[in-house]
C-alpha cells in the first residue's frame, strides 16, 4: 500500500526548511512541519495547511514521537542543525561535542532509521539530508 503524498521536514519553521515546506505544499504534499520553535512552526503549518509537531532534535524520544505522529511519509527532509563549537579541539568539551553531534548527525540517523522500514514496505520514498557548508572542507 502506497503512503499518502506526505512530507516530514525537520527544523522547518524558518529558512531552508520553511521554503521547502512551502514548495512541497504547492506540489500537493501534506506537509508535517516540525521545529523546536512551536510558535513559528505552528504559524507556518497554518499558512500552508499542514500539521505542526514540536520536536527537539537533541532528544531521541521526541524524534520517535515526531515520526509516529507524522504517520507514513513519502518524503523526509532532515533539515535540522546547530552551529558547533569553533574553539580549538583541546578547548571543546565532550558535552559541547555531544550536543552538536546529537542534532547534526544522530537526529538525522534516527529519523532515517524510523522512516526507512515504512518507505521500503511502500516500495520507496525520498530522503533529503541537508548539511551545513561547515560540513565540507574547502581547500
PDB file of C-alpha atoms in Angstrom:
ATOM      1  CA  UNK A   1       0.000   0.000   0.000  1.00  0.00           C
ATOM      2  CA  UNK A   2       1.498   3.331  -1.063  1.00  0.00           C
ATOM      3  CA  UNK A   3       1.768   6.008   1.629  1.00  0.00           C
ATOM      4  CA  UNK A   4      -0.016   9.295   1.095  1.00  0.00           C
ATOM      5  CA  UNK A   5       1.819  12.158  -0.536  1.00  0.00           C
ATOM      6  CA  UNK A   6       3.107  13.372   2.837  1.00  0.00           C
ATOM      7  CA  UNK A   7       6.388  15.089   3.659  1.00  0.00           C
ATOM      8  CA  UNK A   8       8.024  15.410   7.063  1.00  0.00           C
ATOM      9  CA  UNK A   9      10.502  18.269   7.364  1.00  0.00           C
ATOM     10  CA  UNK A  10      12.591  18.741  10.492  1.00  0.00           C
ATOM     11  CA  UNK A  11      13.582  22.210  11.666  1.00  0.00           C
ATOM     12  CA  UNK A  12      11.161  23.726   9.204  1.00  0.00           C
ATOM     13  CA  UNK A  13       9.828  26.807  10.963  1.00  0.00           C
ATOM     14  CA  UNK A  14      12.198  29.128   9.100  1.00  0.00           C
ATOM     15  CA  UNK A  15      14.898  29.347   6.464  1.00  0.00           C
ATOM     16  CA  UNK A  16      15.522  26.435   4.102  1.00  0.00           C
ATOM     17  CA  UNK A  17      13.085  24.214   5.992  1.00  0.00           C
ATOM     18  CA  UNK A  18      10.230  26.692   5.673  1.00  0.00           C
ATOM     19  CA  UNK A  19      10.965  27.291   1.993  1.00  0.00           C
ATOM     20  CA  UNK A  20      10.969  23.531   1.433  1.00  0.00           C
ATOM     21  CA  UNK A  21       7.678  23.155   3.301  1.00  0.00           C
ATOM     22  CA  UNK A  22       6.064  25.855   1.174  1.00  0.00           C
ATOM     23  CA  UNK A  23       7.388  24.333  -2.054  1.00  0.00           C
ATOM     24  CA  UNK A  24       6.219  20.809  -1.225  1.00  0.00           C
ATOM     25  CA  UNK A  25       2.845  22.159  -0.144  1.00  0.00           C
ATOM     26  CA  UNK A  26       2.357  23.823  -3.526  1.00  0.00           C
ATOM     27  CA  UNK A  27       3.237  20.474  -5.150  1.00  0.00           C
ATOM     28  CA  UNK A  28       0.310  18.850  -3.358  1.00  0.00           C
ATOM     29  CA  UNK A  29       2.102  17.278  -0.410  1.00  0.00           C
ATOM     30  CA  UNK A  30       0.557  17.165   3.025  1.00  0.00           C
ATOM     31  CA  UNK A  31       3.416  18.718   4.986  1.00  0.00           C
ATOM     32  CA  UNK A  32       4.306  17.930   8.573  1.00  0.00           C
ATOM     33  CA  UNK A  33       6.217  20.931   9.888  1.00  0.00           C
ATOM     34  CA  UNK A  34       8.479  20.231  12.834  1.00  0.00           C
ATOM     35  CA  UNK A  35      10.612  22.566  14.894  1.00  0.00           C
ATOM     36  CA  UNK A  36      11.684  23.365  18.415  1.00  0.00           C
ATOM     37  CA  UNK A  37      10.097  26.830  17.930  1.00  0.00           C
ATOM     38  CA  UNK A  38       6.436  25.981  18.485  1.00  0.00           C
ATOM     39  CA  UNK A  39       5.056  29.442  17.640  1.00  0.00           C
ATOM     40  CA  UNK A  40       6.861  29.779  14.308  1.00  0.00           C
ATOM     41  CA  UNK A  41       6.242  26.126  13.402  1.00  0.00           C
ATOM     42  CA  UNK A  42       2.527  26.321  14.133  1.00  0.00           C
ATOM     43  CA  UNK A  43       2.245  29.569  12.163  1.00  0.00           C
ATOM     44  CA  UNK A  44       3.904  28.020   9.113  1.00  0.00           C
ATOM     45  CA  UNK A  45       1.747  24.904   9.334  1.00  0.00           C
ATOM     46  CA  UNK A  46      -1.375  27.090   9.458  1.00  0.00           C
ATOM     47  CA  UNK A  47      -0.121  29.150   6.491  1.00  0.00           C
ATOM     48  CA  UNK A  48       0.388  26.109   4.251  1.00  0.00           C
ATOM     49  CA  UNK A  49      -2.456  23.959   5.552  1.00  0.00           C
ATOM     50  CA  UNK A  50      -0.077  21.445   7.097  1.00  0.00           C
ATOM     51  CA  UNK A  51       0.359  19.940  10.528  1.00  0.00           C
ATOM     52  CA  UNK A  52       2.817  21.007  13.201  1.00  0.00           C
ATOM     53  CA  UNK A  53       4.634  18.704  15.613  1.00  0.00           C
ATOM     54  CA  UNK A  54       7.076  20.215  18.108  1.00  0.00           C
ATOM     55  CA  UNK A  55      10.394  18.400  18.311  1.00  0.00           C
ATOM     56  CA  UNK A  56      13.758  18.979  19.947  1.00  0.00           C
ATOM     57  CA  UNK A  57      16.122  17.088  17.654  1.00  0.00           C
ATOM     58  CA  UNK A  58      18.597  16.647  20.509  1.00  0.00           C
ATOM     59  CA  UNK A  59      16.136  14.232  22.155  1.00  0.00           C
ATOM     60  CA  UNK A  60      15.713  10.766  20.667  1.00  0.00           C
ATOM     61  CA  UNK A  61      12.337  10.217  22.333  1.00  0.00           C
ATOM     62  CA  UNK A  62      10.966  13.370  20.684  1.00  0.00           C
ATOM     63  CA  UNK A  63      12.191  12.210  17.261  1.00  0.00           C
ATOM     64  CA  UNK A  64      10.422   8.875  17.800  1.00  0.00           C
ATOM     65  CA  UNK A  65       7.231  10.703  18.801  1.00  0.00           C
ATOM     66  CA  UNK A  66       7.537  13.018  15.771  1.00  0.00           C
ATOM     67  CA  UNK A  67       7.803  10.161  13.287  1.00  0.00           C
ATOM     68  CA  UNK A  68       4.958   8.286  14.952  1.00  0.00           C
ATOM     69  CA  UNK A  69       2.712  11.349  14.925  1.00  0.00           C
ATOM     70  CA  UNK A  70       3.596  12.224  11.323  1.00  0.00           C
ATOM     71  CA  UNK A  71       2.456   8.812  10.142  1.00  0.00           C
ATOM     72  CA  UNK A  72       3.592   7.266   6.872  1.00  0.00           C
ATOM     73  CA  UNK A  73       5.636   9.663   4.757  1.00  0.00           C
ATOM     74  CA  UNK A  74       6.843   9.525   1.192  1.00  0.00           C
ATOM     75  CA  UNK A  75       9.385  12.311   1.759  1.00  0.00           C
ATOM     76  CA  UNK A  76      11.659  13.001   4.724  1.00  0.00           C
ATOM     77  CA  UNK A  77      13.742  16.166   4.762  1.00  0.00           C
ATOM     78  CA  UNK A  78      16.331  16.200   7.543  1.00  0.00           C
ATOM     79  CA  UNK A  79      16.971  19.912   7.790  1.00  0.00           C
ATOM     80  CA  UNK A  80      17.943  20.343  11.454  1.00  0.00           C
ATOM     81  CA  UNK A  81      21.349  21.537  12.513  1.00  0.00           C
ATOM     82  CA  UNK A  82      23.143  23.699  15.004  1.00  0.00           C
ATOM     83  CA  UNK A  83      26.426  25.544  14.842  1.00  0.00           C
ATOM     84  CA  UNK A  84      29.084  23.551  16.588  1.00  0.00           C
ATOM     85  CA  UNK A  85      31.885  24.796  18.757  1.00  0.00           C
ATOM     86  CA  UNK A  86      34.529  26.786  16.907  1.00  0.00           C
ATOM     87  CA  UNK A  87      37.217  26.587  19.563  1.00  0.00           C
ATOM     88  CA  UNK A  88      40.420  24.648  19.069  1.00  0.00           C
ATOM     89  CA  UNK A  89      39.843  20.925  19.631  1.00  0.00           C
ATOM     90  CA  UNK A  90      41.556  20.817  23.058  1.00  0.00           C
ATOM     91  CA  UNK A  91      39.148  23.510  24.266  1.00  0.00           C
ATOM     92  CA  UNK A  92      35.940  21.746  23.165  1.00  0.00           C
ATOM     93  CA  UNK A  93      34.285  19.834  25.952  1.00  0.00           C
ATOM     94  CA  UNK A  94      32.791  16.400  25.356  1.00  0.00           C
ATOM     95  CA  UNK A  95      29.410  17.871  26.331  1.00  0.00           C
ATOM     96  CA  UNK A  96      29.656  20.542  23.619  1.00  0.00           C
ATOM     97  CA  UNK A  97      30.720  17.940  21.058  1.00  0.00           C
ATOM     98  CA  UNK A  98      27.917  15.545  22.019  1.00  0.00           C
ATOM     99  CA  UNK A  99      25.265  18.288  21.939  1.00  0.00           C
ATOM    100  CA  UNK A 100      26.275  19.285  18.408  1.00  0.00           C
ATOM    101  CA  UNK A 101      26.528  15.699  17.198  1.00  0.00           C
ATOM    102  CA  UNK A 102      23.107  14.870  18.684  1.00  0.00           C
ATOM    103  CA  UNK A 103      21.337  17.396  16.464  1.00  0.00           C
ATOM    104  CA  UNK A 104      23.552  17.412  13.366  1.00  0.00           C
ATOM    105  CA  UNK A 105      24.178  13.677  12.980  1.00  0.00           C
ATOM    106  CA  UNK A 106      22.274  11.465  15.406  1.00  0.00           C
ATOM    107  CA  UNK A 107      18.891  13.109  14.766  1.00  0.00           C
ATOM    108  CA  UNK A 108      19.283  12.566  11.026  1.00  0.00           C
ATOM    109  CA  UNK A 109      20.234   8.909  11.565  1.00  0.00           C
ATOM    110  CA  UNK A 110      17.304   8.295  13.918  1.00  0.00           C
ATOM    111  CA  UNK A 111      14.736   9.884  11.603  1.00  0.00           C
ATOM    112  CA  UNK A 112      16.027   7.839   8.653  1.00  0.00           C
ATOM    113  CA  UNK A 113      16.105   4.666  10.741  1.00  0.00           C
ATOM    114  CA  UNK A 114      12.484   5.205  11.735  1.00  0.00           C
ATOM    115  CA  UNK A 115      11.054   6.005   8.274  1.00  0.00           C
ATOM    116  CA  UNK A 116      13.061   3.619   6.076  1.00  0.00           C
ATOM    117  CA  UNK A 117      11.139   0.434   7.040  1.00  0.00           C
ATOM    118  CA  UNK A 118       7.824   2.066   6.133  1.00  0.00           C
ATOM    119  CA  UNK A 119       9.236   3.535   2.918  1.00  0.00           C
ATOM    120  CA  UNK A 120      10.686   0.148   1.987  1.00  0.00           C
ATOM    121  CA  UNK A 121       7.345  -1.550   2.591  1.00  0.00           C
ATOM    122  CA  UNK A 122       5.704   1.082   0.363  1.00  0.00           C
ATOM    123  CA  UNK A 123       8.157   0.495  -2.451  1.00  0.00           C
ATOM    124  CA  UNK A 124      10.322   3.554  -1.884  1.00  0.00           C
ATOM    125  CA  UNK A 125      10.428   7.156  -0.847  1.00  0.00           C
ATOM    126  CA  UNK A 126      12.713  10.146  -0.825  1.00  0.00           C
ATOM    127  CA  UNK A 127      15.098  11.248   1.910  1.00  0.00           C
ATOM    128  CA  UNK A 128      16.938  14.557   1.663  1.00  0.00           C
ATOM    129  CA  UNK A 129      19.667  15.327   4.203  1.00  0.00           C
ATOM    130  CA  UNK A 130      20.643  18.981   4.324  1.00  0.00           C
ATOM    131  CA  UNK A 131      24.075  19.785   5.722  1.00  0.00           C
ATOM    132  CA  UNK A 132      25.858  22.994   6.522  1.00  0.00           C
ATOM    133  CA  UNK A 133      28.679  24.311   4.410  1.00  0.00           C
ATOM    134  CA  UNK A 134      30.668  23.728   7.609  1.00  0.00           C
ATOM    135  CA  UNK A 135      30.462  20.007   6.859  1.00  0.00           C
ATOM    136  CA  UNK A 136      32.735  20.471   3.838  1.00  0.00           C
ATOM    137  CA  UNK A 137      36.440  21.106   3.829  1.00  0.00           C
ATOM    138  CA  UNK A 138      37.365  23.749   1.333  1.00  0.00           C
ATOM    139  CA  UNK A 139      40.970  23.586   0.197  1.00  0.00           C
TER     140      UNK A 139
END
